[in-house]
């Protein structure tokens, strides 16, 4: 008899629940062995991953190495290096009033964890949280995105080869499968995806009071100051925007450029795009280094944003070429956009860059203060007063001065959003902690507090009053 996917999920959840105590008490060595197996597999099956990502959206191999494999490899190395010390009880100092006690924090696994991943970096964004969850000692149900189906099958094959389902299980499927998973009771849900689906995830988690990490998206601005190293800035913005065909959660979504350097910026950006994707003058569409939009639905969505902007008066400064048969949208730069255009009302998640000019930084702050807090904010300037002003007057998941995207690769910095762009953090120790419960353990070694017990005689009352005075 064929088992339905729902029945299989429930069967695996039953197995995973019964292995929680074993996993909780697993040693650092056992967890390291699991991580090492994962690393060995992915490094020895690289070609399969390159092929899968090429089939999904023509992701160039160099981008797979840089943005998918390298990040996961470094994260595994980081976990392996630190896991022993993180698993140890973390001693805390004792407050005077509780003298005679000894306290420590014990990180314990959250337990049964669900990881739901998106399609844009389908390997990295599924496996990085998995690495953190394994390091913290959890049982894990992982659901990759159905939109990157070849990478999803690669992940399924890898997890099946490496782990017992009672420890880690990969379930492939769409929103319907996700909805079924979300109706089950987990101890933690780690979701990466859009703010709209993030709200659905959080509402489902609330039914079981399950904790959540929501790694979401939004519109991340880049601000170019009047005093800037333009040659390097345009290259960094072109790289950050058009890598993965603009389908990067922390890509600069749009740019504010000071009016003094506006034309210099546009000319420099055009040069940078050509030098990246048209160095041999065979046309950007023929470049092997330029990915595609993931599917026709997303292609139509991005084209709708472009058409709406053009209809309402935006000017195409560069690009704008389309090929629906291959989901190709060339790197595009727009000027004369207005904030009421659809392109400024939703995350673009494609290779179109609206450019706005400004005269004073207050104008920029004024606009950003009215918008949702972005996942990332980039400032390009050689003037520290300018960058400090922007950083002090804005809020974002992360901020980078004079570069784009690189914050994702820093294992000592937390990665995540704020409000609409996310809840919770990942990366390095923050990832380990996200999948851990910080249990407070306090050991009493005296009987001193008995002097404060009832009945509250005059002497007891006097003592309690002294506590308020002196402690
Ligand atoms: P998405 O929200 O459409 O889908 C993400 C996951 O949710 C997929 O696995 C999908 O199957 C599942 N899902 C879809 N509909 C669902 C529903 N109704 N109920 C439950 N689950 C459902 O996001 P996406 O299109 O895969 O990814 C793009 C978005 O993700 C962008 O907004 C981007 O900014 C964001 N993102 C954020 C990060 C980050 O680290 N903060 C990283 C990558 C992408």
Coordinates of C-alpha atoms and ligand atoms in Angstrom, one line a residue:
X1 CA 0.0 0.0 0.0
X2 CA 1.3 3.4 -1.0
X3 CA 1.9 5.7 2.0
X4 CA 0.7 9.3 1.6
X5 CA 3.2 12.1 2.2
X6 CA 1.2 13.2 5.3
X7 CA 1.3 9.7 6.7
X8 CA 5.1 9.5 6.2
X9 CA 5.5 12.9 7.9
X10 CA 3.6 11.8 10.9
X11 CA 5.4 8.5 11.1
X12 CA 8.8 10.3 11.0
X13 CA 7.7 12.9 13.6
X14 CA 6.8 10.0 15.9
X15 CA 10.3 8.6 15.4
X16 CA 11.9 12.0 15.9
X17 CA 10.0 12.6 19.1
X18 CA 11.3 9.4 20.5
X19 CA 14.9 10.3 19.7
X20 CA 14.8 13.7 21.3
X21 CA 16.4 12.6 24.6
X22 CA 19.1 10.7 22.8
X23 CA 19.9 13.7 20.7
X24 CA 19.8 16.0 23.7
X25 CA 22.5 13.9 25.4
X26 CA 24.6 13.4 22.3
X27 CA 28.2 14.3 22.7
X28 CA 30.1 17.0 20.8
X29 CA 32.0 14.3 19.0
X30 CA 28.7 12.7 17.8
X31 CA 27.5 16.0 16.5
X32 CA 30.8 16.8 14.9
X33 CA 30.7 13.5 13.1
X34 CA 27.3 14.3 11.6
X35 CA 28.6 17.7 10.4
X36 CA 31.7 16.2 9.0
X37 CA 29.7 13.6 7.0
X38 CA 27.6 16.5 5.6
X39 CA 30.7 18.4 4.5
X40 CA 32.4 15.3 3.0
X41 CA 29.2 14.6 1.0
X42 CA 28.8 18.0 -0.4
X43 CA 32.4 18.4 -1.3
X44 CA 32.6 15.0 -3.0
X45 CA 29.3 15.6 -4.9
X46 CA 29.9 19.1 -6.2
X47 CA 29.2 18.5 -9.8
X48 CA 25.7 17.1 -9.0
X49 CA 25.0 20.3 -7.2
X50 CA 26.4 22.5 -10.0
X51 CA 24.1 20.6 -12.5
X52 CA 21.1 20.9 -10.2
X53 CA 21.4 24.7 -9.8
X54 CA 22.1 25.2 -13.5
X55 CA 18.9 23.3 -14.3
X56 CA 17.0 25.3 -11.7
X57 CA 17.9 28.8 -13.0
X58 CA 21.2 28.6 -14.9
X59 CA 23.1 29.6 -11.8
X60 CA 26.8 29.9 -12.8
X61 CA 29.1 27.4 -11.2
X62 CA 31.3 30.2 -9.7
X63 CA 28.3 31.6 -8.0
X64 CA 27.4 28.2 -6.6
X65 CA 30.9 27.8 -5.2
X66 CA 31.0 31.4 -3.8
X67 CA 27.4 31.8 -2.5
X68 CA 26.2 28.2 -1.8
X69 CA 29.1 25.8 -1.0
X70 CA 31.7 28.2 0.5
X71 CA 29.2 29.6 3.1
X72 CA 28.1 26.2 4.2
X73 CA 31.7 24.8 4.4
X74 CA 32.8 27.7 6.5
X75 CA 29.8 27.4 8.8
X76 CA 30.5 23.7 9.3
X77 CA 34.1 24.4 10.1
X78 CA 33.1 27.2 12.5
X79 CA 30.6 24.8 14.3
X80 CA 33.2 22.0 14.5
X81 CA 35.8 24.4 16.0
X82 CA 33.5 25.9 18.7
X83 CA 30.9 23.3 19.5
X84 CA 32.7 21.8 22.5
X85 CA 33.0 25.1 24.3
X86 CA 29.4 26.2 23.4
X87 CA 28.0 22.9 24.8
X88 CA 29.7 23.5 28.2
X89 CA 27.8 25.1 31.0
X90 CA 28.4 28.9 30.9
X91 CA 29.1 30.1 34.4
X92 CA 27.5 33.4 35.5
X93 CA 28.4 35.7 38.4
X94 CA 26.3 35.5 41.6
X95 CA 24.3 38.5 42.8
X96 CA 25.1 39.5 46.5
X97 CA 21.5 38.6 47.7
X98 CA 21.9 35.0 46.4
X99 CA 25.4 34.5 47.9
X100 CA 26.0 30.8 48.4
X101 CA 24.3 29.8 45.2
X102 CA 26.0 28.9 41.9
X103 CA 24.3 29.6 38.6
X104 CA 25.1 28.6 35.0
X105 CA 23.4 28.7 31.6
X106 CA 23.1 25.3 29.9
X107 CA 22.3 25.4 26.2
X108 CA 19.9 22.6 25.5
X109 CA 18.4 21.7 22.1
X110 CA 15.0 23.2 21.4
X111 CA 13.9 19.7 20.3
X112 CA 11.9 19.0 17.3
X113 CA 12.7 21.6 14.6
X114 CA 11.1 22.5 11.3
X115 CA 13.2 24.3 8.7
X116 CA 11.5 25.7 5.6
X117 CA 13.8 27.1 2.9
X118 CA 13.4 29.3 -0.1
X119 CA 14.6 28.8 -3.7
X120 CA 17.0 31.6 -4.3
X121 CA 20.0 30.1 -2.6
X122 CA 18.4 26.8 -2.3
X123 CA 21.3 24.8 -1.0
X124 CA 22.9 27.4 1.4
X125 CA 19.6 28.5 2.9
X126 CA 18.4 25.0 3.6
X127 CA 21.7 23.6 4.8
X128 CA 23.1 26.4 6.9
X129 CA 20.2 26.3 9.4
X130 CA 20.4 22.5 9.3
X131 CA 24.1 22.8 10.3
X132 CA 23.2 25.0 13.3
X133 CA 20.3 22.7 14.3
X134 CA 22.5 19.6 14.2
X135 CA 25.2 21.3 16.2
X136 CA 22.7 22.3 18.8
X137 CA 21.4 18.6 19.1
X138 CA 18.0 18.8 17.5
X139 CA 15.8 16.4 15.5
X140 CA 15.1 18.1 12.2
X141 CA 12.4 18.1 9.5
X142 CA 13.7 20.0 6.5
X143 CA 11.5 21.3 3.6
X144 CA 13.4 22.8 0.7
X145 CA 11.6 24.9 -1.9
X146 CA 9.6 23.3 -4.6
X147 CA 10.6 26.1 -7.1
X148 CA 14.2 24.9 -7.1
X149 CA 13.2 21.3 -7.7
X150 CA 16.6 19.9 -8.9
X151 CA 18.4 21.3 -5.9
X152 CA 15.6 20.1 -3.7
X153 CA 16.1 16.5 -5.1
X154 CA 19.8 16.8 -4.5
X155 CA 19.2 17.8 -0.9
X156 CA 16.7 15.0 -0.4
X157 CA 19.2 12.4 -1.8
X158 CA 22.0 13.8 0.4
X159 CA 20.0 13.8 3.6
X160 CA 18.6 10.3 2.9
X161 CA 22.1 9.0 2.3
X162 CA 23.6 10.6 5.5
X163 CA 21.0 10.4 8.3
X164 CA 18.5 8.2 10.0
X165 CA 15.0 9.8 9.6
X166 CA 14.7 9.9 13.4
X167 CA 17.5 12.5 13.4
X168 CA 17.1 14.4 10.1
X169 CA 14.4 14.0 7.5
X170 CA 13.9 15.9 4.3
X171 CA 10.4 16.3 2.9
X172 CA 9.9 17.7 -0.5
X173 CA 6.8 19.6 -1.4
X174 CA 4.9 22.8 -2.1
X175 CA 2.7 25.1 0.0
X176 CA 0.3 22.3 0.7
X177 CA 3.0 20.2 2.3
X178 CA 4.2 23.2 4.2
X179 CA 0.7 23.9 5.5
X180 CA 0.5 20.3 6.7
X181 CA 3.9 20.6 8.4
X182 CA 2.9 23.9 10.1
X183 CA -0.2 22.3 11.6
X184 CA 2.1 19.8 13.5
X185 CA 3.6 20.7 16.9
X186 CA 7.2 21.6 16.6
X187 CA 9.5 23.1 19.3
X188 CA 11.0 25.6 16.9
X189 CA 10.4 26.7 13.3
X190 CA 13.1 28.3 11.2
X191 CA 11.6 29.9 8.1
X192 CA 13.4 31.7 5.3
X193 CA 11.2 33.4 2.7
X194 CA 8.9 36.3 2.1
X195 CA 7.3 38.5 4.8
X196 CA 3.8 37.5 3.5
X197 CA 4.4 33.7 4.1
X198 CA 6.4 34.6 7.3
X199 CA 3.1 35.9 8.7
X200 CA 1.3 32.6 7.9
X201 CA 4.2 30.7 9.5
X202 CA 4.0 32.8 12.7
X203 CA 0.3 32.5 12.9
X204 CA 0.6 28.7 12.7
X205 CA 3.4 28.7 15.2
X206 CA 1.2 30.7 17.6
X207 CA -1.3 27.9 17.8
X208 CA 1.3 25.7 19.6
X209 CA 3.3 28.6 21.1
X210 CA 6.2 27.4 19.1
X211 CA 9.2 29.7 18.9
X212 CA 10.1 31.0 15.4
X213 CA 13.1 32.4 13.5
X214 CA 11.8 34.3 10.5
X215 CA 14.5 35.2 7.9
X216 CA 12.5 37.5 5.6
X217 CA 13.1 40.0 2.9
X218 CA 12.1 43.5 1.9
X219 CA 13.5 46.5 0.1
X220 CA 17.1 47.1 1.1
X221 CA 18.4 50.5 0.0
X222 CA 21.9 51.6 -1.0
X223 CA 22.8 55.2 -0.4
X224 CA 25.6 56.9 -2.3
X225 CA 27.1 59.9 -0.6
X226 CA 28.5 63.0 -2.4
X227 CA 32.0 62.0 -1.5
X228 CA 32.5 58.5 -2.7
X229 CA 35.0 56.2 -4.4
X230 CA 32.8 55.8 -7.5
X231 CA 34.9 53.3 -9.4
X232 CA 34.7 50.7 -6.7
X233 CA 31.2 51.6 -5.5
X234 CA 29.5 51.0 -8.9
X235 CA 31.3 47.6 -9.2
X236 CA 30.1 46.6 -5.8
X237 CA 26.5 47.7 -6.4
X238 CA 26.5 46.0 -9.8
X239 CA 27.8 42.8 -8.2
X240 CA 25.4 42.9 -5.3
X241 CA 22.4 43.7 -7.5
X242 CA 22.9 41.4 -10.4
X243 CA 24.4 38.3 -8.7
X244 CA 21.9 35.5 -8.9
X245 CA 19.9 37.7 -11.3
X246 CA 18.8 40.1 -8.5
X247 CA 17.2 37.2 -6.6
X248 CA 19.1 37.9 -3.3
X249 CA 17.3 38.8 -0.1
X250 CA 20.0 41.3 0.8
X251 CA 20.6 42.7 -2.8
X252 CA 20.4 46.5 -3.0
X253 CA 16.7 46.9 -4.0
X254 CA 17.1 50.5 -5.1
X255 CA 19.6 53.3 -4.8
X256 CA 19.6 56.9 -3.5
X257 CA 22.5 58.8 -5.1
X258 CA 23.5 62.3 -4.3
X259 CA 22.7 64.7 -7.1
X260 CA 26.3 65.9 -7.4
X261 CA 27.4 62.4 -8.5
X262 CA 24.3 61.1 -10.2
X263 CA 25.6 61.1 -13.8
X264 CA 28.9 59.7 -12.8
X265 CA 27.1 56.9 -11.0
X266 CA 24.9 56.0 -13.9
X267 CA 27.8 56.0 -16.4
X268 CA 30.0 54.0 -14.0
X269 CA 27.2 51.5 -13.4
X270 CA 26.7 50.9 -17.1
X271 CA 30.4 50.3 -17.5
X272 CA 30.5 47.9 -14.5
X273 CA 27.6 45.9 -15.9
X274 CA 29.2 45.6 -19.3
X275 CA 32.5 44.6 -17.8
X276 CA 30.9 41.8 -15.8
X277 CA 28.5 40.3 -18.3
X278 CA 29.6 41.5 -21.7
X279 CA 33.4 41.6 -21.6
X280 CA 33.6 39.6 -24.9
X281 CA 30.9 41.8 -26.6
X282 CA 28.8 38.7 -27.4
X283 CA 25.8 40.2 -25.5
X284 CA 24.7 39.8 -21.9
X285 CA 22.1 37.1 -22.9
X286 CA 25.0 34.9 -24.0
X287 CA 27.0 35.3 -20.9
X288 CA 27.5 32.2 -18.9
X289 CA 27.9 34.3 -15.8
X290 CA 24.4 35.6 -15.6
X291 CA 21.6 33.6 -14.0
X292 CA 17.9 33.5 -14.9
X293 CA 14.7 34.3 -13.2
X294 CA 13.6 31.1 -11.5
X295 CA 10.3 30.6 -13.4
X296 CA 7.7 32.2 -15.6
X297 CA 5.5 33.3 -12.7
X298 CA 8.4 35.3 -11.2
X299 CA 9.4 36.5 -14.7
X300 CA 5.9 37.9 -15.2
X301 CA 5.9 39.4 -11.8
X302 CA 9.2 41.4 -12.4
X303 CA 8.1 42.4 -15.9
X304 CA 4.8 43.7 -14.4
X305 CA 6.9 45.9 -12.1
X306 CA 9.0 47.2 -15.0
X307 CA 5.9 47.9 -17.2
X308 CA 4.1 49.7 -14.5
X309 CA 7.2 51.9 -13.8
X310 CA 7.6 52.7 -17.5
X311 CA 3.9 53.5 -17.9
X312 CA 4.1 55.9 -15.0
X313 CA 7.1 57.8 -16.4
X314 CA 10.2 55.9 -15.4
X315 CA 13.1 56.0 -17.9
X316 CA 15.1 52.9 -18.8
X317 CA 18.7 54.1 -18.6
X318 CA 20.2 50.7 -19.3
X319 CA 18.9 47.3 -20.2
X320 CA 15.2 46.4 -20.2
X321 CA 15.6 43.5 -22.7
X322 CA 13.4 40.5 -22.1
X323 CA 13.2 36.9 -23.3
X324 CA 10.1 35.1 -21.8
X325 CA 11.2 31.8 -23.3
X326 CA 14.3 31.6 -21.1
X327 CA 13.1 33.9 -18.3
X328 CA 15.8 36.4 -19.2
X329 CA 15.7 40.0 -18.0
X330 CA 18.8 41.9 -18.8
X331 CA 20.5 44.0 -16.0
X332 CA 18.3 47.1 -16.0
X333 CA 18.7 50.6 -14.5
X334 CA 15.7 52.9 -14.1
X335 CA 15.6 56.6 -13.3
X336 CA 12.7 59.0 -12.8
X337 CA 10.8 56.5 -10.6
X338 CA 8.3 57.7 -8.0
X339 CA 7.6 56.1 -4.7
X340 CA 4.0 55.3 -5.6
X341 CA 5.0 53.0 -8.5
X342 CA 4.5 49.2 -7.9
X343 CA 8.3 48.8 -8.2
X344 CA 8.7 50.8 -5.0
X345 CA 5.8 49.2 -3.2
X346 CA 7.1 45.6 -3.2
X347 CA 10.5 43.8 -3.1
X348 CA 11.8 43.7 -6.7
X349 CA 13.7 40.4 -6.4
X350 CA 14.9 40.7 -10.0
X351 CA 17.6 42.5 -12.0
X352 CA 16.0 46.0 -12.0
X353 CA 17.5 48.9 -10.1
X354 CA 15.6 52.1 -9.6
X355 CA 17.9 55.1 -9.0
X356 CA 16.7 58.2 -7.1
X357 CA 18.6 61.4 -6.6
X358 CA 18.6 63.4 -3.4
X359 CA 20.0 66.8 -2.3
X360 CA 20.2 66.4 1.5
X361 CA 20.6 63.3 3.6
X362 CA 17.5 64.3 5.6
X363 CA 15.4 63.6 2.6
X364 CA 16.7 60.0 2.5
X365 CA 16.1 59.6 6.3
X366 CA 12.7 61.0 6.0
X367 CA 11.7 58.5 3.3
X368 CA 13.3 55.5 5.1
X369 CA 11.7 56.4 8.4
X370 CA 8.3 56.0 6.8
X371 CA 9.1 52.6 5.2
X372 CA 9.4 49.1 6.8
X373 CA 12.8 48.4 8.3
X374 CA 14.9 46.7 5.6
X375 CA 16.9 43.5 5.9
X376 CA 20.1 45.4 4.8
X377 CA 21.1 49.0 4.3
X378 CA 24.3 50.0 2.3
X379 CA 26.1 53.3 2.6
X380 CA 28.8 54.2 0.1
X381 CA 30.9 57.2 1.2
X382 CA 34.4 58.3 2.1
X383 CA 33.0 60.8 4.6
X384 CA 32.6 59.3 8.1
X385 CA 30.3 62.1 9.3
X386 CA 27.9 61.2 6.4
X387 CA 28.0 57.4 7.1
X388 CA 27.6 57.9 10.8
X389 CA 24.6 60.2 10.2
X390 CA 22.9 57.5 8.0
X391 CA 23.7 54.7 10.4
X392 CA 22.5 56.6 13.5
X393 CA 19.2 57.6 11.9
X394 CA 18.1 54.3 10.3
X395 CA 17.3 50.8 11.4
X396 CA 18.0 47.6 9.4
X397 CA 18.8 44.0 10.0
X398 CA 22.4 44.7 9.0
X399 CA 24.3 47.7 7.6
X400 CA 27.4 47.7 5.5
X401 CA 29.6 50.7 4.7
X402 CA 31.3 50.6 1.2
X403 CA 30.2 47.1 0.1
X404 CA 27.3 44.8 -0.5
X405 CA 26.2 41.3 0.6
X406 CA 29.5 40.5 2.4
X407 CA 27.9 40.6 5.8
X408 CA 26.3 37.2 5.1
X409 CA 29.8 35.6 5.2
X410 CA 30.8 37.0 8.6
X411 CA 30.4 34.2 11.2
X412 CA 30.9 36.5 14.2
X413 CA 28.1 38.9 13.2
X414 CA 24.4 38.0 13.6
X415 CA 22.4 37.7 10.3
X416 CA 18.7 38.5 10.3
X417 CA 16.1 41.2 9.9
X418 CA 14.1 43.5 12.1
X419 CA 10.3 43.5 12.3
X420 CA 9.0 43.1 8.7
X421 CA 12.4 41.8 7.5
X422 CA 12.6 39.2 10.2
X423 CA 12.7 37.9 13.7
X424 CA 15.7 36.1 15.3
X425 CA 19.2 35.7 14.0
X426 CA 21.4 33.1 12.4
X427 CA 25.1 32.7 11.5
X428 CA 27.9 31.3 13.7
X429 CA 27.1 31.2 17.4
X430 CA 23.9 33.1 16.8
X431 CA 22.7 30.2 14.6
X432 CA 23.6 27.6 17.3
X433 CA 21.8 29.8 19.9
X434 CA 18.7 30.1 17.8
X435 CA 18.2 26.4 17.9
X436 CA 19.0 26.2 21.6
X437 CA 17.1 26.9 24.8
X438 CA 19.1 28.8 27.3
X439 CA 18.3 26.9 30.4
X440 CA 19.1 28.7 33.7
X441 CA 20.4 26.3 36.3
X442 CA 20.8 27.5 39.9
X443 CA 22.3 25.3 42.7
X444 CA 21.6 26.4 46.3
X445 CA 24.4 25.6 48.8
X446 CA 23.1 27.3 51.9
X447 CA 19.9 27.7 54.0
X448 CA 20.4 31.4 54.4
X449 CA 17.1 32.5 52.9
X450 CA 15.1 30.9 55.7
X451 CA 15.4 34.2 57.6
X452 CA 13.0 35.7 55.1
X453 CA 10.3 33.1 55.4
X454 CA 6.9 33.8 57.1
X455 CA 5.7 34.4 59.7
X456 CA 6.7 38.0 59.1
X457 CA 7.7 38.9 62.7
X458 CA 9.1 42.3 63.5
X459 CA 12.6 40.9 63.1
X460 CA 11.8 39.4 59.7
X461 CA 10.2 42.6 58.6
X462 CA 13.2 44.6 59.7
X463 CA 15.5 42.3 57.7
X464 CA 13.4 42.5 54.6
X465 CA 13.5 46.3 54.8
X466 CA 17.3 46.2 55.1
X467 CA 17.4 44.2 51.9
X468 CA 15.5 47.0 50.0
X469 CA 17.9 49.5 51.5
X470 CA 21.2 47.7 50.9
X471 CA 20.7 45.5 47.9
Ligands
LIG1 P1 8.3 32.1 -0.2 O1 7.9 32.8 1.1 O2 7.3 32.2 -1.3 O3 8.6 30.6 0.1 C1 9.4 30.1 1.1 C2 9.0 28.7 1.5 O4 7.7 28.8 2.0 C3 9.1 27.7 0.4 O5 9.6 26.5 0.9 C4 7.6 27.5 0.1 O6 7.3 26.1 -0.3 C5 6.9 27.8 1.5 N1 5.5 28.3 1.3 C6 5.0 28.9 0.2 N2 3.7 29.2 0.4 C7 3.4 28.8 1.7 C8 2.3 28.8 2.5 N3 1.1 29.4 2.0 N4 2.3 28.3 3.7 C9 3.5 27.7 4.2 N5 4.6 27.7 3.5 C10 4.6 28.2 2.2 O7 9.7 32.8 -0.6 P2 10.6 32.5 -1.8 O8 9.9 33.0 -3.0 O9 11.0 31.1 -1.8 O10 11.9 33.4 -1.5 C11 11.9 34.7 -1.7 C12 11.7 35.5 -0.5 O11 12.5 35.1 0.6 C13 12.1 37.0 -0.7 O12 11.2 37.8 0.0 C14 13.5 37.1 -0.1 O13 13.8 38.4 0.3 C15 13.3 36.1 1.1 N6 14.6 35.6 1.5 C16 15.1 35.9 2.7 C17 16.3 35.5 3.1 C18 16.9 35.8 4.4 O14 17.9 35.2 4.8 N7 16.4 36.8 5.2 C19 17.0 34.7 2.3 C20 16.5 34.3 1.0 C21 15.3 34.8 0.7

